[in-house]
mmCIF file of C-alpha atoms in Angstrom:
data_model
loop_
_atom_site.group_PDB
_atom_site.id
_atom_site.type_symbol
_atom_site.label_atom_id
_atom_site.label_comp_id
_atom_site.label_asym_id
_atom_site.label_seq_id
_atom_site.Cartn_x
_atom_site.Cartn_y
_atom_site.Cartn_z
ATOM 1 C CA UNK A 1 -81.179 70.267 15.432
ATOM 2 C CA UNK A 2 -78.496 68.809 16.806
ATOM 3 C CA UNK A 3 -75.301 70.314 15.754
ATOM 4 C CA UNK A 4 -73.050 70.467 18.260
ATOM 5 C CA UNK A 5 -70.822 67.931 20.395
ATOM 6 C CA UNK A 6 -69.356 68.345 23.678
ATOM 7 C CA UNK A 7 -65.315 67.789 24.071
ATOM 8 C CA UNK A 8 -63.414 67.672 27.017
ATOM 9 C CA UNK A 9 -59.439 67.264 26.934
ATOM 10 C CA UNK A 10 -58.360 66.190 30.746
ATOM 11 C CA UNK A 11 -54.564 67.208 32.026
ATOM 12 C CA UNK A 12 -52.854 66.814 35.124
ATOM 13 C CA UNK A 13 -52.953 70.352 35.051
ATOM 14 C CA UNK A 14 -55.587 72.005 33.005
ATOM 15 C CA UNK A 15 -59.135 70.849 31.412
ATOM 16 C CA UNK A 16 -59.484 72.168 27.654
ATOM 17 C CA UNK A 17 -63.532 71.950 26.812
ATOM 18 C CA UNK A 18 -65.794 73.027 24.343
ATOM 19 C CA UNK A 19 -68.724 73.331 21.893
ATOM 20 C CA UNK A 20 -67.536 71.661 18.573
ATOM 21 C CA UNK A 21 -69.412 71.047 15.315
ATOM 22 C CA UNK A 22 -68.723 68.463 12.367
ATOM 23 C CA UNK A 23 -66.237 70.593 10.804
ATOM 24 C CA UNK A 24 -64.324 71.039 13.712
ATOM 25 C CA UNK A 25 -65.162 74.564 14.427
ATOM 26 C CA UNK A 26 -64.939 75.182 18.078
ATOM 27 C CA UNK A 27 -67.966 77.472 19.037
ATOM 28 C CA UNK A 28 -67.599 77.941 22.337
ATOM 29 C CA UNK A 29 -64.204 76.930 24.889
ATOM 30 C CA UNK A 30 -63.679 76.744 28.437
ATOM 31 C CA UNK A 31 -60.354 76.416 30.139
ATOM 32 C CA UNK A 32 -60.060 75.296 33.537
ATOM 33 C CA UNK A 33 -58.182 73.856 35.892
ATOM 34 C CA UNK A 34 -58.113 70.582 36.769
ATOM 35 C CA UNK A 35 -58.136 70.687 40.606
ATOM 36 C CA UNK A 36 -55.902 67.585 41.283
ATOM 37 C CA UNK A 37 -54.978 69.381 44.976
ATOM 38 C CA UNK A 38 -58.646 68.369 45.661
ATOM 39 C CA UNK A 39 -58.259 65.100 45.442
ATOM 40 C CA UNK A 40 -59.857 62.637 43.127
ATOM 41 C CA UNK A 41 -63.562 62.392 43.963
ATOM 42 C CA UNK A 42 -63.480 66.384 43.622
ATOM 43 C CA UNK A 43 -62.026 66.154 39.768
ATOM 44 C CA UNK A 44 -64.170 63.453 38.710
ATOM 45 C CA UNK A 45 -66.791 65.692 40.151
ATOM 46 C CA UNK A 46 -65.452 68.884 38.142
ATOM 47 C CA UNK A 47 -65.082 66.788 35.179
ATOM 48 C CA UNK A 48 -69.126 65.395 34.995
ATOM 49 C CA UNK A 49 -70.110 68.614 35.936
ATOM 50 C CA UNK A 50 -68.398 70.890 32.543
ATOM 51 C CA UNK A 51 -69.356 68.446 30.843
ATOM 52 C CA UNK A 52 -73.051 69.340 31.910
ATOM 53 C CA UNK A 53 -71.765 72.910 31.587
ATOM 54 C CA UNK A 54 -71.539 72.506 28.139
ATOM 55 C CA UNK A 55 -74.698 70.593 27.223
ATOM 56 C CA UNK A 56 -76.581 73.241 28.891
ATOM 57 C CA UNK A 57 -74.710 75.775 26.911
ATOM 58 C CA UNK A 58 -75.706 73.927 24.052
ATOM 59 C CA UNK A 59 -79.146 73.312 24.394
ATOM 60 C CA UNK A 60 -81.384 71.530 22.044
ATOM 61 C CA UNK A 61 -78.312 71.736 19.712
ATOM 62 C CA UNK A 62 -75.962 69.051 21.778
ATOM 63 C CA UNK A 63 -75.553 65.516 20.201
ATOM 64 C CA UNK A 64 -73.275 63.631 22.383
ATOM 65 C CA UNK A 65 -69.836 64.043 24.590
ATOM 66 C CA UNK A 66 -66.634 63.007 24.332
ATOM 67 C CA UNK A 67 -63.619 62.944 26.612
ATOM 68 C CA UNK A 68 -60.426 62.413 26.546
ATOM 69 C CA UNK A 69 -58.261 61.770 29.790
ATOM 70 C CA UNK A 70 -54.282 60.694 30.514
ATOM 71 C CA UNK A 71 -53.652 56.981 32.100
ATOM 72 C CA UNK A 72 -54.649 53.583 31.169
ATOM 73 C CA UNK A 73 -57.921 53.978 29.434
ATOM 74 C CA UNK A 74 -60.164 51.511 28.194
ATOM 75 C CA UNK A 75 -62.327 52.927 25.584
ATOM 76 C CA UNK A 76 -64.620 49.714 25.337
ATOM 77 C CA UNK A 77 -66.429 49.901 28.896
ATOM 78 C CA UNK A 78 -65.612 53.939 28.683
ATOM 79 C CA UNK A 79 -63.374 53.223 32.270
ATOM 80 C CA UNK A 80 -60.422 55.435 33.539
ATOM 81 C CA UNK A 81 -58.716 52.349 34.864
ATOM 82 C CA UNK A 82 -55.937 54.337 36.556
ATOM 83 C CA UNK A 83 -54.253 57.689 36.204
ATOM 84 C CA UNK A 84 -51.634 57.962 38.714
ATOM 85 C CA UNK A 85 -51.235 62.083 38.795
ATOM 86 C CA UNK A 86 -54.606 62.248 39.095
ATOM 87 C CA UNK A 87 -55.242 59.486 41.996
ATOM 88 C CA UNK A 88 -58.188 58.097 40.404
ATOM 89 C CA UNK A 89 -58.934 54.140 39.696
ATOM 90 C CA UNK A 90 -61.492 52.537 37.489
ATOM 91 C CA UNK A 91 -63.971 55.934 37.156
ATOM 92 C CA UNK A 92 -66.643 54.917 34.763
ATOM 93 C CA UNK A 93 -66.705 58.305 33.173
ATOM 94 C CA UNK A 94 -69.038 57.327 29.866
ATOM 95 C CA UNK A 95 -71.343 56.417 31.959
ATOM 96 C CA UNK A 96 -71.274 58.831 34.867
ATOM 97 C CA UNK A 97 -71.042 61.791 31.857
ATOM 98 C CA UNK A 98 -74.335 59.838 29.882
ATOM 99 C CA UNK A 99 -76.255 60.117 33.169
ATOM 100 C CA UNK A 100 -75.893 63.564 34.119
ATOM 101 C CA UNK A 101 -76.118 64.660 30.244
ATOM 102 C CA UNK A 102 -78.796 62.766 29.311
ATOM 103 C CA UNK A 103 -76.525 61.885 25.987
ATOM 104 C CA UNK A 104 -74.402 59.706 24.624
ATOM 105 C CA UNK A 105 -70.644 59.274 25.388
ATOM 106 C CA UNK A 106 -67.357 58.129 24.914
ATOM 107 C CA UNK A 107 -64.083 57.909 27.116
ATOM 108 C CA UNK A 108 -60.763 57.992 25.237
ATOM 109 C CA UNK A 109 -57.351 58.157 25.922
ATOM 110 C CA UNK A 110 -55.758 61.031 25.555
ATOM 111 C CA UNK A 111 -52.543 60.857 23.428
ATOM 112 C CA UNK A 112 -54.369 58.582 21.059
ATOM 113 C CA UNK A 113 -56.977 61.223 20.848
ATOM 114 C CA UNK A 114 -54.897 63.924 19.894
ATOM 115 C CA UNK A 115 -53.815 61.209 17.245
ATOM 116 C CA UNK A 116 -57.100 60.594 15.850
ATOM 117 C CA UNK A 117 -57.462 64.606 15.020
ATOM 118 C CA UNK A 118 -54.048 65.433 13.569
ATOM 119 C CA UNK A 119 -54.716 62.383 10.991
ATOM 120 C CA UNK A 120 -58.102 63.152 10.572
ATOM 121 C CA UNK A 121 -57.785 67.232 10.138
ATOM 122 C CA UNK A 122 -54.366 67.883 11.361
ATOM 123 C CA UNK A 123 -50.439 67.136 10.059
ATOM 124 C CA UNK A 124 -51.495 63.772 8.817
ATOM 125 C CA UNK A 125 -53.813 64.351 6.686
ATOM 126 C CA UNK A 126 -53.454 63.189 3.036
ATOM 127 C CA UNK A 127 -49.868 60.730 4.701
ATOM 128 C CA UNK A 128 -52.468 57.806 4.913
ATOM 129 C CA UNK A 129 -50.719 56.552 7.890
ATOM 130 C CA UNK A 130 -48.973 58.644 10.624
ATOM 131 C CA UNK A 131 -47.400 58.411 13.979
ATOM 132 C CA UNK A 132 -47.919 60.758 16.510
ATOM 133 C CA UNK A 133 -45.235 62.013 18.986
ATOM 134 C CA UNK A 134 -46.417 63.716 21.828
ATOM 135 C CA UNK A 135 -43.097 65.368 23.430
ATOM 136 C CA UNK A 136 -43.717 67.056 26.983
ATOM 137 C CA UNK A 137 -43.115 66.402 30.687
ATOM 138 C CA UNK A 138 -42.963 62.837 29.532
ATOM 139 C CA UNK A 139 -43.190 61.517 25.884
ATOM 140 C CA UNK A 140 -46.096 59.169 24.287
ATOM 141 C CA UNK A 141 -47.396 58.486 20.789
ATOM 142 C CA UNK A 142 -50.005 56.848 18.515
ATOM 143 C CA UNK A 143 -50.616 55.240 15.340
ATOM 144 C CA UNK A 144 -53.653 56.041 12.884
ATOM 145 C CA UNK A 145 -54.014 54.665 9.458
ATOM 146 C CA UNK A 146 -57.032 55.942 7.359
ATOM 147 C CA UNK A 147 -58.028 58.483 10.007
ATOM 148 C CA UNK A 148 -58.558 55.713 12.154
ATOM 149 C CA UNK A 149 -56.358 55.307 15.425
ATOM 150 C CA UNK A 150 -55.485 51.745 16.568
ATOM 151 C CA UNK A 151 -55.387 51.316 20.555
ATOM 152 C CA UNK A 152 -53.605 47.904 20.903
ATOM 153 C CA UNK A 153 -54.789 44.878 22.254
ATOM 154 C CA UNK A 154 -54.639 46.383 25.673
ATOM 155 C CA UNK A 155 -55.366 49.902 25.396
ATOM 156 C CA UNK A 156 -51.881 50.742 25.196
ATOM 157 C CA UNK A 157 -50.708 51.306 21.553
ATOM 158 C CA UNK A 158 -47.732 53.963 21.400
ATOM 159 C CA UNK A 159 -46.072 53.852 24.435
ATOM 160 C CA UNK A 160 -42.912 55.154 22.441
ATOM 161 C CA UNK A 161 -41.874 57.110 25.684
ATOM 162 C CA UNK A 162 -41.015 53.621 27.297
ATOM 163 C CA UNK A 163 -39.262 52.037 24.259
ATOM 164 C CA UNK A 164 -35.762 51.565 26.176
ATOM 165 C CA UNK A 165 -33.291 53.370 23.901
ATOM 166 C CA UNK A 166 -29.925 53.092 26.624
ATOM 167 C CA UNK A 167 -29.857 49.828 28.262
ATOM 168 C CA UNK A 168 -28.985 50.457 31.713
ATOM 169 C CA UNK A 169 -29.645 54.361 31.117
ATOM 170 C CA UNK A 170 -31.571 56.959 33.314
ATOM 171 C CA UNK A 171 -34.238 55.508 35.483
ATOM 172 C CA UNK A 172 -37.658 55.869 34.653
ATOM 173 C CA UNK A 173 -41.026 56.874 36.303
ATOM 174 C CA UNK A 174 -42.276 53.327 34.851
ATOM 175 C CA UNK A 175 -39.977 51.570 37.006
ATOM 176 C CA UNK A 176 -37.453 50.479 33.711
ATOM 177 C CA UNK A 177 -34.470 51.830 33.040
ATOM 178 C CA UNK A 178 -33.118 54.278 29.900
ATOM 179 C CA UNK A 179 -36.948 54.789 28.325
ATOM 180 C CA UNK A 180 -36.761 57.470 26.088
ATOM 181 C CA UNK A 181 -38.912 59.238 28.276
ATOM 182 C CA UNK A 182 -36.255 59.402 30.641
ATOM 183 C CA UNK A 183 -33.855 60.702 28.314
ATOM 184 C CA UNK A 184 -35.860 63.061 26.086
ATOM 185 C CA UNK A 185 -38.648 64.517 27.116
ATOM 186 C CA UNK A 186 -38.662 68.137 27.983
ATOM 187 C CA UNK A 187 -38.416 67.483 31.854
ATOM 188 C CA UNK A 188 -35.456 65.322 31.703
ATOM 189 C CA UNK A 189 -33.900 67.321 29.104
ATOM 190 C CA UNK A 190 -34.320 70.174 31.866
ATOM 191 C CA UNK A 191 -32.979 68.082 34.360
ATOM 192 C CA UNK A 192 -30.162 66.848 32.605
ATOM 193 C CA UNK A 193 -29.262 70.308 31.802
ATOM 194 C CA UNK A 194 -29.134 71.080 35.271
ATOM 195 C CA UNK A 195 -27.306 68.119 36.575
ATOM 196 C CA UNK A 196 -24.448 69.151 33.568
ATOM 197 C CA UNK A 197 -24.328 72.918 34.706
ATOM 198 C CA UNK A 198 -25.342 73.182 38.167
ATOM 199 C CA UNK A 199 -28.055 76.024 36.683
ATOM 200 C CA UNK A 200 -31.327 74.285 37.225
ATOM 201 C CA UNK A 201 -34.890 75.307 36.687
ATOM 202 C CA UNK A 202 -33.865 76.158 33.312
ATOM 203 C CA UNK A 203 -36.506 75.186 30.665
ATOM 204 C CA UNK A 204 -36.561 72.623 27.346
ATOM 205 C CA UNK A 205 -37.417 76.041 25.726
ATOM 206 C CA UNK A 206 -34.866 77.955 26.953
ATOM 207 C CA UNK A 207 -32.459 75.510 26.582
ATOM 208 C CA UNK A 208 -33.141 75.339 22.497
ATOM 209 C CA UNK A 209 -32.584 78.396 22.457
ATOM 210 C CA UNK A 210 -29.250 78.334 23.820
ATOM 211 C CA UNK A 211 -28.411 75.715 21.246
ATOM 212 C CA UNK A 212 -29.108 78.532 18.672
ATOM 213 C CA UNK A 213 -27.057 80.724 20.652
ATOM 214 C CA UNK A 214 -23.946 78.025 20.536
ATOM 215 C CA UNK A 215 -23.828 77.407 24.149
ATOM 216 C CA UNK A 216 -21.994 74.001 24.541
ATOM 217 C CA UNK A 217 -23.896 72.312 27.351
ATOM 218 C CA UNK A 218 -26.947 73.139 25.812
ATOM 219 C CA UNK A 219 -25.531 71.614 22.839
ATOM 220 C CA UNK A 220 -24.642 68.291 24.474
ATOM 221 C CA UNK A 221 -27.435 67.676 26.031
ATOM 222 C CA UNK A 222 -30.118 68.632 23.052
ATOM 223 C CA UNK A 223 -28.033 66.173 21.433
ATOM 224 C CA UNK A 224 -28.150 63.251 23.462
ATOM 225 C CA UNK A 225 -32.006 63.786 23.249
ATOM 226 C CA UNK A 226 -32.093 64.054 19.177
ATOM 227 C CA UNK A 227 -30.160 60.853 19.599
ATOM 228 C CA UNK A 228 -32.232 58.553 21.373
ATOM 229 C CA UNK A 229 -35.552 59.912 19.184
ATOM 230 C CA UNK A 230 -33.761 59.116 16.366
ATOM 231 C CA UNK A 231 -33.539 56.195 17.495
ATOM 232 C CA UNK A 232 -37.162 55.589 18.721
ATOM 233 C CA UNK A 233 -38.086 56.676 15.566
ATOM 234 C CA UNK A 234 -35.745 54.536 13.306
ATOM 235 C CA UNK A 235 -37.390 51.578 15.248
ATOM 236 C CA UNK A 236 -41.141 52.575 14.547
ATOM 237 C CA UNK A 237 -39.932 53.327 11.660
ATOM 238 C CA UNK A 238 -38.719 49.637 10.689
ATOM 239 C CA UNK A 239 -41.840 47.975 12.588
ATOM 240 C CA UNK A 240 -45.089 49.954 11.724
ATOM 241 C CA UNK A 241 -43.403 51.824 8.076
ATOM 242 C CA UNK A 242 -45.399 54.992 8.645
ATOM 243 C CA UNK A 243 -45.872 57.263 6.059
ATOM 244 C CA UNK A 244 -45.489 60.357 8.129
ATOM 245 C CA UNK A 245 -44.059 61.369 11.540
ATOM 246 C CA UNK A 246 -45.941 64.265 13.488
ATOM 247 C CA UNK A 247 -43.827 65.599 16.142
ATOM 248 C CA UNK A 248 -46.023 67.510 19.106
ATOM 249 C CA UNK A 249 -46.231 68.586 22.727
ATOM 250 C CA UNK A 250 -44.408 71.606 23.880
ATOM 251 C CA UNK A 251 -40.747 70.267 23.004
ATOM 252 C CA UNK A 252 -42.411 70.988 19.647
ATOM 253 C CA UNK A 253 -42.741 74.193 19.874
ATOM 254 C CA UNK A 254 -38.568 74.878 19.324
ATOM 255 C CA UNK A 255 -39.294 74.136 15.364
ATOM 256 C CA UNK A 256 -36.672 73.566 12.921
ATOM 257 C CA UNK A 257 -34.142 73.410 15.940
ATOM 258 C CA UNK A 258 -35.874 69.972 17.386
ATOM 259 C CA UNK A 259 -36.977 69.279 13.421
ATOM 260 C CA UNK A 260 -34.084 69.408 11.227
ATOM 261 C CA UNK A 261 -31.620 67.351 13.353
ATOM 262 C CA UNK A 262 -34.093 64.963 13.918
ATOM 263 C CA UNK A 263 -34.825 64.506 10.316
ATOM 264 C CA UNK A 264 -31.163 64.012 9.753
ATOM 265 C CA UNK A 265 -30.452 61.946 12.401
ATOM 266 C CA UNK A 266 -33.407 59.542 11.175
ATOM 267 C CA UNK A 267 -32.518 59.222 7.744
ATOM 268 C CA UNK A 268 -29.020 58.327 8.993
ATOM 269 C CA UNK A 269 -30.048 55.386 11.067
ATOM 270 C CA UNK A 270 -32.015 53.630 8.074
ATOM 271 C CA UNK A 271 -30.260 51.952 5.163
ATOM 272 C CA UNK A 272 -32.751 50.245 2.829
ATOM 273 C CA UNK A 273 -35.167 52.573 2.684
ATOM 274 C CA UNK A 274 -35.894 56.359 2.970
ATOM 275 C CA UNK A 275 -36.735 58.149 6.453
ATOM 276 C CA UNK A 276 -40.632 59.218 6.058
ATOM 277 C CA UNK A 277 -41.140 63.073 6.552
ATOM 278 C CA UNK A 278 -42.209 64.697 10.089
ATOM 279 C CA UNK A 279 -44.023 67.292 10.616
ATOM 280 C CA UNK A 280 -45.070 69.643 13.452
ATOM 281 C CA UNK A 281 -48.328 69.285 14.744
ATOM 282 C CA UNK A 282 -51.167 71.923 13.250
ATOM 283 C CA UNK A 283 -53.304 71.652 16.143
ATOM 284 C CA UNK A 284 -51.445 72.461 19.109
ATOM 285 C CA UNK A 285 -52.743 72.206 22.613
ATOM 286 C CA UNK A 286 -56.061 71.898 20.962
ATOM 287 C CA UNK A 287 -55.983 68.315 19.549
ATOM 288 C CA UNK A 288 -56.921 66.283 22.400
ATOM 289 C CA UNK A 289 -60.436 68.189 22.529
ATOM 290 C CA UNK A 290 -61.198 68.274 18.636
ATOM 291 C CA UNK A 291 -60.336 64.001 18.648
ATOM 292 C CA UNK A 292 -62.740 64.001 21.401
ATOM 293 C CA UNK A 293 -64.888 65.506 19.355
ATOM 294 C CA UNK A 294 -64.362 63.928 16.260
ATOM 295 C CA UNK A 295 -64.903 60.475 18.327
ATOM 296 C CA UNK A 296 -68.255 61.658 19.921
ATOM 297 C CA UNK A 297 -69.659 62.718 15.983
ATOM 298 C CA UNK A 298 -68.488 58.890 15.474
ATOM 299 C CA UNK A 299 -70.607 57.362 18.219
ATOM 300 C CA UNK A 300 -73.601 59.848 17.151
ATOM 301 C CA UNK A 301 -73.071 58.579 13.967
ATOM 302 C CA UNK A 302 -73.019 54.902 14.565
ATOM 303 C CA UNK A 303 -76.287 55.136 17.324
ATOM 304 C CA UNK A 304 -78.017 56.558 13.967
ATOM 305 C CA UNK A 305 -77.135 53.583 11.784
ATOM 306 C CA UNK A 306 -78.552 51.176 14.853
ATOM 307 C CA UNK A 307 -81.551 52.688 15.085
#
């Protein structure tokens, strides 16, 4: 019977994989790095071949695979157009993953993934519609209404990280200028830190928890970055009226002290109407594998109805 799906969440750093049934119990996990000192050919490699891994783990039980990488995706064709930490350009992984398998499967992105599962059986379940804020090295996001996660016309739904929120502002890995990326996410607020103290290498983690601990350049800079997603958020806010906000990635992970100024901060940037709710993520680093999961079950599911 077949009652099991492969996942595989891709990172720059780190491959999350495993054995996942329809309720989103994870029966068996592999973690495993992604080898990007290699070079590309040798990570596409790794990739097709845990993915066989798996399948052979699973046996007469596997259904399908699904994957889930960073970059500009297009889930259509199942191409990696281009990821540019990970050096590769238009990889057909569905395909090259189907081949080797012998199964079906699908290529996602992997923000948007992560997305799919925290509406489907994570924070946003029961808000009807939610958007997803992914806060790390850099910052991204997604929308899903119903359980269902919508891509864009290009693939590239959610970009919140390079909504400019200080005209003129930092520079950007994107080329702009003042993204919120460059401003907020947990390696700029790092680097800012640094740049204000002269004591660098200091974490986004650490440096909440000097906010706690009333340090004042800690202080300043955590607030900067509550300002300008406050603002990001006031403006999806006003544009896509979600009913929920889930806040994830490891800037996450400081709680109520990234949280409850944020919350405040939104509510005090919108007049005619309330600030929806946000909520930590539920899934942690494990979302971007269970939404590829939950989007292979969907293509197992719609190959059944064909035939």
């Amino acid at each position: 019977m077949n009652s099991l799906v492969a996942a595989l969440d891709v990172g720059g750093t780190s491959m999350k994989a495993g054995l996942i049934d329809r309720s989103g119990r994870v029966q068996a996990e592999i973690r495993r790095a992604t080898g990007v000192e290699h070079g590309p050919r040798a990570v596409v490699d790794g990739i097709v071949g845990l993915a066989q891994e798996l399948v052979d783990t699973a046996g007469a039980a596997a259904a399908g695979v699904g994957l889930c990488v960073p970059g500009t995706v297009d889930s259509a064709t199942g191409i990696a157009r281009h990821a540019v930490n990970l050096g590769w350009t238009d990889v057909p992984f569905a395909a090259l993953v189907s081949e080797r398998t012998g199964l079906p499967a699908v290529l996602a992105h992997d923000v948007r993934t992560a997305v799919l599962a925290e509406a489907r059986i994570g924070a946003g379940v029961g808000a009807g519609s939610m958007f997803f804020v992914a806060i790390g090295t850099g910052i991204a996001g997604g929308y899903a209404r119903d359980g269902e996660v919508d891509d864009g016309a290009a693939g590239l739904a959610g970009e919140i990280g390079h909504l400019v929120v200080i005209p003129d502002g930092p520079p950007c890995q994107c080329g702009n200028r003042g993204c919120l990326e460059a401003v907020a996410s947990a390696s700029r607020i790092s680097t800012r830190y640094g740049a204000l103290t002269g004591r660098t290498g200091v974490s986004a983690q650490r440096i909440a928890e000097l906010v706690v601990a009333g340090e004042p350049a800690a202080g300043q800079i955590w607030a900067e970055a509550i300002d300008a997603l406050a603002d990001a958020l006031a403006a999806a806010t006003v544009l896509i009226d979600p009913g929920t906000f889930v806040i994830g990635g490891g800037l996450s992970l400081a709680g109520p002290t990234l949280i409850d100024p944020l919350a405040k901060a939104l509510a005090g940037r919108l007049t005619f109407r309330s600030a929806p709710p946000l909520r930590p993520s539920t899934l942690g680093d494990r979302a971007g594998m269970l939404g590829a999961a939950l989007r292979a079950w969907d293509l197992v599911d719609s190959a059944a109805v064909v035939s």
